[in-house]
Short mmCIF file of C-alpha atoms and ligand atoms in Angstrom, two decimals:
data_model
loop_
_atom_site.label_atom_id
_atom_site.label_comp_id
_atom_site.label_asym_id
_atom_site.label_seq_id
_atom_site.Cartn_x
_atom_site.Cartn_y
_atom_site.Cartn_z
CA MET A 1 -15.51 23.89 -6.51
CA THR A 2 -13.99 25.80 -3.62
CA ALA A 3 -10.32 26.68 -3.81
CA VAL A 4 -8.22 25.70 -0.81
CA THR A 5 -5.15 27.66 0.19
CA ALA A 6 -2.08 26.04 1.67
CA PHE A 7 -1.28 28.72 4.25
CA SER A 8 2.30 27.68 4.64
CA GLU A 9 4.10 25.80 1.92
CA ASN A 10 7.06 25.00 4.11
CA PRO A 11 5.75 24.64 7.62
CA VAL A 12 8.11 23.76 10.44
CA PRO A 13 8.16 19.95 10.47
CA ALA A 14 6.44 18.45 13.50
CA LEU A 15 8.85 15.52 13.34
CA PRO A 16 12.12 16.73 11.77
CA ARG A 17 13.77 14.02 9.72
CA ALA A 18 17.52 13.60 9.53
CA ARG A 19 19.44 12.50 6.46
CA PRO A 20 20.12 8.75 6.81
CA GLU A 21 23.53 7.45 7.82
CA PRO A 22 25.87 6.12 5.11
CA CYS A 23 24.87 2.65 3.97
CA VAL A 24 24.81 0.19 1.13
CA MET A 25 21.59 -1.18 -0.30
CA VAL A 26 21.59 -4.63 -1.87
CA ILE A 27 18.62 -5.44 -4.10
CA PHE A 28 17.88 -9.16 -4.57
CA GLY A 29 15.86 -9.61 -7.74
CA ALA A 30 17.77 -6.81 -9.43
CA SER A 31 16.78 -7.80 -12.94
CA GLY A 32 13.08 -7.96 -12.09
CA ASP A 33 10.13 -5.72 -12.74
CA LEU A 34 9.94 -4.09 -9.32
CA THR A 35 13.58 -2.99 -9.47
CA LYS A 36 13.21 -1.35 -12.84
CA ARG A 37 9.73 0.15 -12.45
CA LYS A 38 9.83 1.31 -8.85
CA LEU A 39 13.02 0.88 -6.84
CA ILE A 40 15.62 2.43 -9.12
CA PRO A 41 13.35 5.30 -10.27
CA ALA A 42 12.60 6.02 -6.58
CA LEU A 43 16.30 5.95 -5.64
CA TYR A 44 17.12 8.22 -8.57
CA GLU A 45 14.42 10.65 -7.42
CA LEU A 46 15.91 10.62 -3.90
CA PHE A 47 19.35 11.21 -5.41
CA LEU A 48 18.11 14.23 -7.38
CA ASP A 49 16.43 15.61 -4.26
CA LYS A 50 19.66 15.07 -2.26
CA GLN A 51 17.90 12.90 0.26
CA LEU A 52 20.11 9.83 0.00
CA PRO A 53 22.84 9.36 2.60
CA LYS A 54 25.96 11.41 1.85
CA CYS A 55 27.77 8.16 1.17
CA PHE A 56 25.61 5.51 -0.47
CA ARG A 57 26.01 2.52 -2.77
CA ILE A 58 23.53 0.24 -4.55
CA VAL A 59 24.39 -3.35 -5.39
CA GLY A 60 22.05 -5.32 -7.64
CA PHE A 61 22.07 -9.08 -7.01
CA ALA A 62 20.55 -11.42 -9.60
CA ARG A 63 21.13 -14.61 -11.51
CA SER A 64 21.60 -12.99 -14.94
CA GLU A 65 25.13 -12.84 -16.34
CA ASN A 66 25.40 -9.05 -16.58
CA SER A 67 28.40 -6.80 -16.25
CA ALA A 68 27.95 -3.79 -13.97
CA GLU A 69 28.00 -1.64 -17.12
CA GLU A 70 25.19 -3.64 -18.75
CA PHE A 71 23.20 -3.49 -15.53
CA ARG A 72 23.54 0.31 -15.33
CA SER A 73 22.56 0.77 -18.93
CA HIS A 74 19.47 -1.40 -18.43
CA LEU A 75 18.55 0.73 -15.38
CA ARG A 76 19.11 3.93 -17.30
CA ASP A 77 16.44 2.83 -19.80
CA SER A 78 14.07 2.02 -16.93
CA VAL A 79 14.53 5.41 -15.30
CA ARG A 80 13.89 7.11 -18.64
CA GLU A 81 10.70 5.08 -19.02
CA PHE A 82 9.35 4.96 -15.47
CA GLY A 83 10.97 7.91 -13.67
CA ARG A 84 8.69 10.79 -12.75
CA LYS A 85 11.27 13.55 -13.15
CA VAL A 86 12.75 14.85 -16.39
CA PHE A 87 15.72 12.63 -17.23
CA ASP A 88 19.05 14.42 -16.96
CA GLU A 89 22.00 12.67 -18.59
CA LYS A 90 24.62 14.39 -16.39
CA GLU A 91 22.83 13.62 -13.14
CA TRP A 92 22.26 10.06 -14.27
CA ALA A 93 26.01 9.63 -14.91
CA LYS A 94 26.72 10.71 -11.32
CA PHE A 95 24.01 8.41 -9.97
CA ALA A 96 25.24 5.47 -12.07
CA GLU A 97 28.63 5.69 -10.35
CA ILE A 98 27.13 4.42 -7.12
CA ILE A 99 25.52 1.35 -8.74
CA ASP A 100 27.22 -2.03 -8.86
CA TYR A 101 26.13 -5.54 -9.84
CA HIS A 102 26.74 -8.91 -8.21
CA GLN A 103 25.85 -12.03 -10.15
CA GLY A 104 24.86 -15.05 -8.11
CA ASP A 105 22.53 -17.95 -7.57
CA TYR A 106 20.09 -17.25 -4.71
CA THR A 107 20.51 -20.76 -3.37
CA ASP A 108 24.32 -20.80 -3.40
CA PRO A 109 26.03 -19.78 -0.13
CA ALA A 110 29.23 -19.01 -2.09
CA ALA A 111 27.39 -16.17 -3.88
CA TYR A 112 26.67 -14.60 -0.47
CA ALA A 113 30.21 -15.14 0.76
CA SER A 114 31.54 -13.28 -2.30
CA LEU A 115 28.91 -10.58 -1.81
CA LYS A 116 30.09 -10.15 1.77
CA LYS A 117 33.69 -9.81 0.65
CA ARG A 118 32.66 -7.27 -1.93
CA LEU A 119 30.73 -5.20 0.62
CA GLU A 120 33.64 -5.29 3.02
CA GLU A 121 36.05 -4.09 0.35
CA MET A 122 33.71 -1.47 -1.04
CA GLU A 123 35.42 1.81 -1.84
CA CYS A 124 33.57 4.73 -3.25
CA GLY A 125 35.58 7.74 -2.29
CA CYS A 126 33.77 7.86 1.01
CA SER A 127 33.01 5.37 3.71
CA VAL A 128 29.68 3.55 3.53
CA GLY A 129 30.67 1.80 6.76
CA ASP A 130 28.99 -1.49 7.61
CA ASN A 131 25.36 -0.37 7.47
CA ARG A 132 23.42 -2.64 5.16
CA LEU A 133 19.92 -2.55 3.76
CA PHE A 134 18.79 -5.66 1.91
CA TYR A 135 15.72 -5.49 -0.32
CA LEU A 136 13.95 -8.73 -1.22
CA ALA A 137 12.43 -7.97 -4.61
CA THR A 138 12.47 -11.65 -5.58
CA PRO A 139 9.47 -13.96 -5.93
CA PRO A 140 8.15 -14.73 -2.40
CA SER A 141 9.18 -18.38 -2.80
CA LEU A 142 12.83 -17.22 -2.43
CA TYR A 143 12.45 -15.20 0.78
CA GLU A 144 13.50 -17.96 3.15
CA THR A 145 16.41 -18.98 0.90
CA VAL A 146 17.80 -15.45 0.75
CA ILE A 147 17.27 -14.67 4.44
CA GLY A 148 18.73 -18.05 5.43
CA ASN A 149 21.85 -17.33 3.38
CA LEU A 150 22.18 -13.73 4.61
CA HIS A 151 22.08 -15.10 8.12
CA GLY A 152 24.35 -18.07 7.37
CA GLU A 153 27.04 -15.83 5.87
CA LYS A 154 26.63 -13.26 8.67
CA LEU A 155 25.66 -10.53 6.24
CA VAL A 156 22.97 -9.59 8.75
CA TYR A 157 24.21 -8.87 12.24
CA PRO A 158 22.75 -10.48 15.32
CA LYS A 159 21.25 -7.71 17.41
CA LYS A 160 23.51 -5.63 19.61
CA GLU A 161 26.77 -7.18 18.45
CA THR A 162 27.84 -4.06 16.62
CA ASP A 163 26.97 -0.39 16.27
CA SER A 164 26.33 -0.88 12.56
CA TRP A 165 22.89 -1.89 11.44
CA SER A 166 21.52 -4.41 8.97
CA ARG A 167 17.87 -4.40 7.88
CA VAL A 168 15.83 -6.48 5.49
CA ILE A 169 12.89 -5.16 3.46
CA ILE A 170 10.45 -7.87 2.48
CA GLU A 171 7.90 -7.28 -0.28
CA LYS A 172 4.29 -8.26 0.06
CA PRO A 173 2.49 -10.63 -0.08
CA PHE A 174 4.04 -11.86 3.17
CA GLY A 175 2.91 -15.49 3.02
CA ARG A 176 0.05 -17.01 1.00
CA ASP A 177 -2.28 -17.67 3.91
CA LEU A 178 -2.22 -17.75 7.69
CA ASP A 179 -0.08 -20.88 8.03
CA SER A 180 2.57 -19.82 5.54
CA ALA A 181 2.71 -16.28 7.01
CA ARG A 182 3.23 -17.74 10.49
CA GLU A 183 5.92 -20.05 9.16
CA LEU A 184 7.68 -17.22 7.37
CA ASN A 185 7.42 -14.99 10.43
CA SER A 186 8.96 -17.61 12.65
CA PHE A 187 11.72 -18.35 10.11
CA VAL A 188 12.58 -14.67 9.77
CA ARG A 189 12.32 -13.92 13.49
CA ALA A 190 14.66 -16.78 14.32
CA ARG A 191 17.31 -14.94 12.28
CA LEU A 192 16.45 -11.28 12.67
CA HIS A 193 15.09 -9.08 15.39
CA GLU A 194 11.67 -7.56 14.63
CA ASN A 195 13.32 -4.12 14.46
CA GLN A 196 15.44 -5.36 11.52
CA ILE A 197 12.41 -6.56 9.53
CA TYR A 198 10.68 -4.11 7.21
CA ARG A 199 7.54 -5.68 5.70
CA ILE A 200 6.75 -3.25 2.96
CA ASP A 201 3.33 -2.30 1.64
CA HIS A 202 3.87 0.64 -0.68
CA TYR A 203 0.36 1.96 -0.02
CA LEU A 204 1.58 3.16 3.35
CA GLY A 205 4.19 5.30 1.59
CA LYS A 206 1.53 7.24 -0.31
CA GLU A 207 1.19 10.78 0.95
CA THR A 208 -2.60 10.57 0.91
CA VAL A 209 -2.59 7.39 2.99
CA GLN A 210 -0.25 8.98 5.54
CA ASN A 211 -2.55 11.97 5.59
CA ILE A 212 -5.44 9.86 6.89
CA LEU A 213 -4.04 10.06 10.42
CA VAL A 214 -3.15 13.74 10.13
CA PHE A 215 -6.60 14.53 8.79
CA ARG A 216 -8.26 12.60 11.59
CA PHE A 217 -6.06 13.73 14.47
CA ALA A 218 -4.93 17.23 13.49
CA ASN A 219 -8.51 18.47 13.20
CA ALA A 220 -11.02 18.78 15.98
CA ILE A 221 -14.18 18.68 13.88
CA PHE A 222 -14.08 15.22 12.28
CA GLU A 223 -13.15 12.92 15.13
CA PRO A 224 -16.32 13.51 17.17
CA LEU A 225 -18.32 12.30 14.14
CA TRP A 226 -16.03 9.35 13.37
CA ASN A 227 -18.18 6.56 14.80
CA ARG A 228 -21.38 4.55 14.57
CA ASN A 229 -23.53 7.43 15.82
CA HIS A 230 -22.86 9.49 12.72
CA ILE A 231 -21.44 7.19 10.06
CA ASP A 232 -23.77 4.91 8.13
CA HIS A 233 -21.13 2.96 6.23
CA VAL A 234 -17.68 3.24 4.64
CA GLN A 235 -16.68 2.32 1.09
CA ILE A 236 -13.06 1.71 0.11
CA THR A 237 -12.40 1.30 -3.60
CA ALA A 238 -9.19 0.49 -5.42
CA ALA A 239 -9.94 0.25 -9.12
CA GLU A 240 -7.21 -0.28 -11.68
CA LYS A 241 -7.60 0.26 -15.38
CA ILE A 242 -4.69 -1.99 -16.29
CA GLY A 243 -5.04 -5.76 -16.43
CA VAL A 244 -2.35 -8.10 -15.19
CA GLU A 245 -0.03 -6.96 -18.03
CA GLY A 246 3.12 -9.08 -18.29
CA ARG A 247 2.72 -10.55 -14.78
CA GLY A 248 0.41 -13.45 -15.69
CA SER A 249 2.25 -16.23 -13.88
CA PHE A 250 2.90 -14.18 -10.71
CA TYR A 251 -0.63 -12.84 -10.60
CA ASP A 252 -2.27 -16.19 -11.25
CA GLU A 253 -0.60 -17.51 -8.09
CA ALA A 254 -1.69 -14.47 -6.08
CA GLY A 255 -5.01 -13.03 -7.31
CA VAL A 256 -6.58 -9.82 -6.11
CA ILE A 257 -7.16 -10.96 -2.54
CA ARG A 258 -3.51 -11.79 -1.84
CA ASP A 259 -2.13 -9.07 -4.11
CA PHE A 260 -4.28 -6.18 -2.94
CA LEU A 261 -6.96 -6.78 -0.34
CA GLN A 262 -5.02 -8.51 2.41
CA ASN A 263 -2.43 -5.76 2.40
CA HIS A 264 -3.21 -2.45 0.64
CA LEU A 265 -6.92 -2.25 1.43
CA PHE A 266 -6.62 -3.67 4.93
CA GLU A 267 -3.93 -1.11 5.74
CA VAL A 268 -6.17 1.73 4.55
CA MET A 269 -9.15 0.30 6.45
CA SER A 270 -7.07 0.04 9.64
CA LEU A 271 -6.03 3.69 9.40
CA ILE A 272 -9.62 4.79 8.90
CA ALA A 273 -10.96 2.64 11.72
CA MET A 274 -8.24 2.79 14.39
CA GLU A 275 -8.40 4.62 17.70
CA GLN A 276 -6.12 7.54 18.48
CA PRO A 277 -2.59 6.27 19.20
CA VAL A 278 -0.88 7.42 22.40
CA SER A 279 1.84 9.05 20.27
CA PHE A 280 2.91 9.34 16.66
CA GLN A 281 5.67 6.73 17.05
CA ALA A 282 5.85 3.46 15.13
CA ASP A 283 4.60 1.06 17.79
CA PRO A 284 1.72 3.07 19.25
CA ILE A 285 0.36 3.53 15.71
CA ARG A 286 0.89 -0.11 14.82
CA ASP A 287 -0.71 -1.22 18.11
CA GLU A 288 -3.92 0.60 17.23
CA LYS A 289 -3.98 -0.78 13.70
CA VAL A 290 -3.61 -4.30 15.03
CA LYS A 291 -6.57 -3.78 17.36
CA VAL A 292 -8.76 -3.08 14.35
CA LEU A 293 -7.64 -6.28 12.63
CA ARG A 294 -8.24 -8.24 15.82
CA SER A 295 -11.76 -6.84 16.01
CA LEU A 296 -12.82 -7.91 12.53
CA HIS A 297 -15.96 -9.99 12.75
CA ARG A 298 -14.96 -13.57 11.89
CA GLN A 299 -17.29 -15.10 9.34
CA PHE A 300 -18.81 -18.57 9.23
CA ASP A 301 -18.73 -20.37 5.92
CA ASP A 302 -22.24 -19.36 4.87
CA GLU A 303 -21.56 -15.72 5.81
CA ILE A 304 -18.60 -15.65 3.44
CA ALA A 305 -20.85 -16.56 0.53
CA GLU A 306 -23.13 -13.67 1.56
CA ASN A 307 -20.39 -11.11 2.12
CA VAL A 308 -17.86 -11.76 -0.62
CA VAL A 309 -18.19 -11.33 -4.39
CA ALA A 310 -15.33 -12.50 -6.59
CA GLY A 311 -14.88 -11.80 -10.27
CA ARG A 312 -12.57 -12.27 -13.21
CA TYR A 313 -12.35 -10.04 -16.25
CA ASP A 314 -13.22 -11.52 -19.64
CA GLY A 315 -10.02 -12.43 -21.46
CA TYR A 316 -7.97 -13.11 -18.30
CA LEU A 317 -7.55 -16.79 -19.22
CA ASP A 318 -5.82 -15.73 -22.47
CA VAL A 319 -3.07 -13.85 -20.60
CA LYS A 320 0.39 -15.45 -20.95
CA GLY A 321 1.31 -17.37 -17.79
CA VAL A 322 -2.30 -17.89 -16.62
CA LYS A 323 -3.31 -21.52 -16.19
CA PRO A 324 -6.16 -22.66 -18.46
CA ASP A 325 -8.11 -23.98 -15.46
CA SER A 326 -7.31 -20.94 -13.27
CA ARG A 327 -9.81 -19.89 -10.58
CA THR A 328 -7.90 -16.76 -9.65
CA PRO A 329 -10.07 -13.68 -9.04
CA THR A 330 -9.05 -10.33 -10.51
CA TYR A 331 -11.85 -8.55 -8.64
CA ALA A 332 -13.19 -8.92 -5.14
CA ALA A 333 -15.73 -7.03 -3.07
CA LEU A 334 -16.12 -7.65 0.65
CA LYS A 335 -18.44 -6.53 3.39
CA VAL A 336 -16.42 -6.31 6.59
CA MET A 337 -17.82 -5.68 10.07
CA ILE A 338 -15.72 -4.46 12.99
CA ASP A 339 -16.78 -5.68 16.40
CA ASN A 340 -16.00 -2.79 18.71
CA TRP A 341 -17.78 0.13 20.34
CA ARG A 342 -16.86 2.64 17.68
CA TRP A 343 -17.93 0.64 14.64
CA GLN A 344 -20.59 -1.84 15.76
CA GLY A 345 -23.17 -2.12 12.95
CA VAL A 346 -21.23 0.04 10.46
CA PRO A 347 -20.32 -1.97 7.36
CA PHE A 348 -17.00 -1.36 5.61
CA TYR A 349 -17.44 -2.31 1.95
CA LEU A 350 -14.12 -2.95 0.23
CA ARG A 351 -13.54 -3.60 -3.46
CA ALA A 352 -10.47 -3.93 -5.63
CA GLY A 353 -10.07 -5.05 -9.20
CA LYS A 354 -8.13 -4.92 -12.42
CA SER A 355 -9.29 -4.01 -15.95
CA LEU A 356 -11.97 -1.69 -14.62
CA VAL A 357 -13.29 1.56 -16.04
CA SER A 358 -10.57 3.73 -14.57
CA ARG A 359 -7.79 4.02 -12.00
CA VAL A 360 -9.22 5.31 -8.75
CA THR A 361 -8.39 4.61 -5.12
CA GLU A 362 -10.62 6.35 -2.63
CA VAL A 363 -12.36 6.07 0.70
CA ASN A 364 -15.93 7.32 0.98
CA ILE A 365 -17.30 7.92 4.45
CA HIS A 366 -21.10 7.96 4.18
CA PHE A 367 -22.73 9.81 7.04
CA ARG A 368 -26.20 9.05 8.33
CA ARG A 369 -29.30 10.72 6.92
CA ILE A 370 -30.68 13.70 8.82
CA PRO A 371 -33.10 12.48 11.48
CA PHE A 372 -35.99 14.70 10.40
CA CYS A 373 -36.65 16.71 7.24
CA LEU A 374 -37.65 20.29 7.97
CA PHE A 375 -38.61 21.30 4.52
CA GLY A 376 -42.01 19.69 4.42
CA GLN A 377 -42.35 18.94 0.78
CA GLU A 378 -41.74 15.35 -0.17
CA GLU A 379 -39.76 16.32 -3.30
CA VAL A 380 -37.34 18.51 -1.37
CA CYS A 381 -36.81 15.93 1.35
CA GLN A 382 -36.14 13.15 -1.10
CA ARG A 383 -33.38 15.18 -2.73
CA LEU A 384 -31.50 15.62 0.52
CA GLU A 385 -28.55 13.32 0.09
CA PRO A 386 -26.49 12.28 3.12
CA ASN A 387 -23.06 13.87 3.56
CA VAL A 388 -20.16 11.98 2.07
CA LEU A 389 -16.52 12.62 2.86
CA THR A 390 -14.20 11.38 0.14
CA ILE A 391 -10.53 10.78 0.77
CA ARG A 392 -9.06 10.49 -2.68
CA ILE A 393 -5.87 8.47 -2.51
CA GLN A 394 -5.13 8.59 -6.23
CA PRO A 395 -5.16 10.07 -8.79
CA ASP A 396 -6.21 13.74 -8.28
CA GLU A 397 -5.23 13.34 -4.64
CA GLY A 398 -7.47 15.29 -2.34
CA ILE A 399 -10.39 15.42 0.08
CA ARG A 400 -13.96 16.32 -0.77
CA LEU A 401 -17.06 16.88 1.31
CA ARG A 402 -20.57 16.65 -0.09
CA PHE A 403 -23.27 18.64 1.64
CA GLY A 404 -26.75 19.99 0.91
CA CYS A 405 -27.14 23.61 -0.17
CA LYS A 406 -30.05 25.86 -1.03
CA THR A 407 -30.27 26.33 -4.76
CA PRO A 408 -30.41 30.10 -5.36
CA GLY A 409 -33.86 31.41 -6.20
CA ASP A 410 -37.28 32.13 -4.87
CA ASN A 411 -38.33 28.53 -4.45
CA LEU A 412 -36.94 26.32 -1.72
CA ALA A 413 -34.82 23.74 -3.44
CA VAL A 414 -31.81 21.83 -2.10
CA SER A 415 -28.91 20.48 -4.12
CA PRO A 416 -25.84 18.50 -3.12
CA VAL A 417 -22.64 20.53 -3.58
CA LEU A 418 -18.97 19.73 -3.11
CA MET A 419 -16.25 21.34 -1.06
CA ASP A 420 -13.02 20.22 -2.54
CA PHE A 421 -9.34 20.19 -1.58
CA ASN A 422 -6.81 19.06 -4.15
CA TYR A 423 -3.15 18.50 -3.23
CA ALA A 424 -1.68 19.68 -6.51
CA GLU A 425 -3.72 22.91 -6.49
CA ALA A 426 -3.12 23.65 -2.82
CA PHE A 427 0.58 22.85 -2.66
CA GLY A 428 1.53 23.37 -6.29
CA ARG A 429 3.49 20.14 -6.54
CA GLU A 430 2.97 16.43 -6.96
CA THR A 431 2.92 14.11 -3.98
CA PRO A 432 6.21 12.19 -3.54
CA GLU A 433 6.68 8.66 -4.83
CA ALA A 434 5.63 6.07 -2.21
CA TYR A 435 8.68 3.84 -2.63
CA ALA A 436 11.01 6.81 -2.19
CA ARG A 437 9.46 7.62 1.17
CA LEU A 438 9.61 4.03 2.37
CA LEU A 439 13.19 3.45 1.27
CA ILE A 440 14.40 6.51 3.08
CA ASP A 441 12.43 5.50 6.19
CA ALA A 442 14.06 2.07 6.16
CA MET A 443 17.49 3.71 5.88
CA ARG A 444 16.59 5.86 8.88
CA GLY A 445 15.29 2.90 10.85
CA ASP A 446 11.74 4.25 11.08
CA GLN A 447 9.26 1.35 11.03
CA THR A 448 6.07 3.40 11.32
CA LEU A 449 5.01 2.77 7.73
CA PHE A 450 5.92 -0.92 7.69
CA SER A 451 3.72 -3.83 8.77
CA ARG A 452 4.43 -5.63 12.00
CA SER A 453 4.27 -9.43 12.23
CA ASP A 454 1.08 -9.51 14.31
CA ALA A 455 -0.77 -7.22 11.87
CA VAL A 456 0.14 -9.43 8.94
CA GLU A 457 -1.05 -12.54 10.77
CA HIS A 458 -4.33 -10.96 11.89
CA ALA A 459 -5.06 -9.86 8.33
CA TRP A 460 -4.43 -13.44 7.13
CA THR A 461 -6.64 -14.81 9.91
CA TYR A 462 -9.55 -12.95 8.38
CA ILE A 463 -8.63 -13.54 4.73
CA THR A 464 -7.67 -17.23 4.80
CA PRO A 465 -11.23 -18.64 5.20
CA ILE A 466 -12.25 -16.50 2.22
CA LEU A 467 -9.44 -18.00 0.14
CA ARG A 468 -10.51 -21.49 1.20
CA LYS A 469 -14.10 -20.73 0.26
CA LEU A 470 -12.94 -19.55 -3.16
CA GLU A 471 -11.08 -22.82 -3.65
CA SER A 472 -14.13 -24.81 -2.66
CA GLY A 473 -16.40 -23.15 -5.18
CA LEU A 474 -17.36 -19.56 -4.33
CA PRO A 475 -18.70 -18.32 -7.69
CA LEU A 476 -16.28 -16.39 -9.89
CA HIS A 477 -18.37 -13.89 -11.84
CA GLY A 478 -17.23 -12.60 -15.22
CA TYR A 479 -17.02 -8.89 -16.00
CA LYS A 480 -16.15 -6.82 -19.01
CA THR A 481 -12.89 -4.93 -19.32
CA GLY A 482 -13.69 -1.25 -18.80
CA SER A 483 -16.73 -1.93 -16.61
CA ASP A 484 -17.01 -1.31 -12.88
CA GLY A 485 -16.83 -5.02 -12.04
CA PRO A 486 -19.28 -7.91 -11.97
CA VAL A 487 -22.94 -6.91 -11.72
CA GLU A 488 -23.30 -9.29 -8.76
CA ALA A 489 -21.19 -6.89 -6.65
CA ALA A 490 -24.10 -4.44 -6.63
CA GLN A 491 -26.16 -6.93 -4.60
CA LEU A 492 -23.63 -6.88 -1.79
CA LEU A 493 -24.79 -3.35 -0.97
CA GLY A 494 -28.19 -3.61 -2.63
CA LYS A 495 -29.44 -6.12 -0.07
CA ASP A 496 -28.48 -3.62 2.67
CA GLY A 497 -30.41 -0.85 0.86
CA ARG A 498 -27.19 0.87 -0.28
CA ALA A 499 -25.29 1.32 -3.55
CA TRP A 500 -21.64 1.54 -4.55
CA ASP A 501 -20.29 4.97 -5.35
CA ARG A 502 -19.68 5.37 -9.03
CA ILE A 503 -16.08 4.80 -10.07
CA VAL A 504 -15.58 8.26 -11.53
CA PRO A 505 -13.31 8.12 -14.57
CA ASP A 506 -11.52 11.44 -14.43
CA LYS A 507 -11.23 14.40 -12.15
CA LEU A 508 -13.45 14.57 -9.10
C1 BG6 B 1 0.96 -3.72 -6.35
C2 BG6 B 1 0.21 -4.86 -6.95
O1 BG6 B 1 1.24 -3.99 -5.00
O2 BG6 B 1 0.18 -2.54 -6.44
C3 BG6 B 1 -0.16 -4.55 -8.39
O3 BG6 B 1 1.03 -6.02 -6.92
C4 BG6 B 1 -0.89 -3.25 -8.47
O4 BG6 B 1 -0.98 -5.60 -8.92
C5 BG6 B 1 -0.12 -2.16 -7.76
O5 BG6 B 1 -1.04 -2.91 -9.85
C6 BG6 B 1 -0.91 -0.88 -7.70
O6 BG6 B 1 -0.12 0.14 -7.15
P1 BG6 B 1 -0.47 1.66 -7.37
O7 BG6 B 1 0.51 2.39 -6.55
O8 BG6 B 1 -0.37 1.91 -8.83
O9 BG6 B 1 -1.88 1.83 -6.90
#
């Protein structure tokens, strides 16, 4: 392995980022899993790093009859369990002072009216002003109810009526299919301006996912090769070791295609496949991503059966909350073609699944074979493996290039070797938590890492026929927990004369 040096640990930021303005953040679904596992630990991390606005308050909104004290103590346990930094009792006590709780029924306008009053009267030794960030961490079925009430009670401001801002973060999945996504988009856009809507996909907050564009466009040597002339195919894998854990009823409604492919993997694919944006601003980047989604080759019914493999891990039906007659996939592999000049004829193979051999998310760019083998002997030539560039999103975040090298010695022999960059080794610190980055961006009003309405709809346009085909009997193949998915997935590449990259359990 080759060591990589970070030449400057604290380079001058290309895009300096200001501390956000004072604001209050209201979390709907405050007693749920997302709040305790991700949102509060991320906010606590931001607090420790002094990145939160100078004046900031958090209000949890949920149905449960909790006092603010009970709510804080419940969050304290979550931060101890799920936080990434060493828990510090004194710091926590300071952080807890900015947390409040508001009990209410999501469907009851009076609960929003009293929330409004509370926000208006909020005192915390400093002025949070009227800036408001609302986070919808509720089940998706409540999105319209909450947004309708926020609008009805004027908790969100119509655009340009005031200098203060109000923004709404909406968790994925945004809709269940194309029709419901369109409906939700039109409901939300009738009440909020697009620049107030933050459709969150936490994959975009991952440092390694953000680095895809920097890697592609801050280096001169990769981009000339980034096309059909040099790339044979691309594999994008998101394997999880965990099963659906305690989320049986949520997951059974969603399945891997709605929970992972339509959003996380399509976002990563768009960043890999997009053209160079005209600038590094939110809309130019999002414009280019949308073009990729618009160029996806639409599949006829019989093509879907050829290009999609769905699976379910053994034992899934025994999970609490899963319906006995469930047909929800926990694994899916897709062959996706992009109809444009850059990618014509280059398959993108995507796979995601739960209960697999290990937790790995990575992109493997497989380059073409050399056009002619110089080394004469059949044995040598057969051992020449094509170059592969691996972008490792997690864990062991890094980038690796495989190339052929002469094995030392008198005889001519060639072996594949790896050139390897690892974030932790190069920069000596862990990559930041994705939710922390996205929350701070939403407070700043930076939408670059959030999905725009057209992108969400284009992704559903491609995915919805696959969901329909699943409902009408696309086979659901079983696979063993701890395996690399259903054996049938191998045929997806096998029939093209290719093979999946091994899901490597540990370090690269
Ligand atoms: C979530 C999905 O969006 O992402 C979960 O709902 C999944 O099912 C999770 O486990 C994976 O996130 P990460 O950051 O651990 O890869």
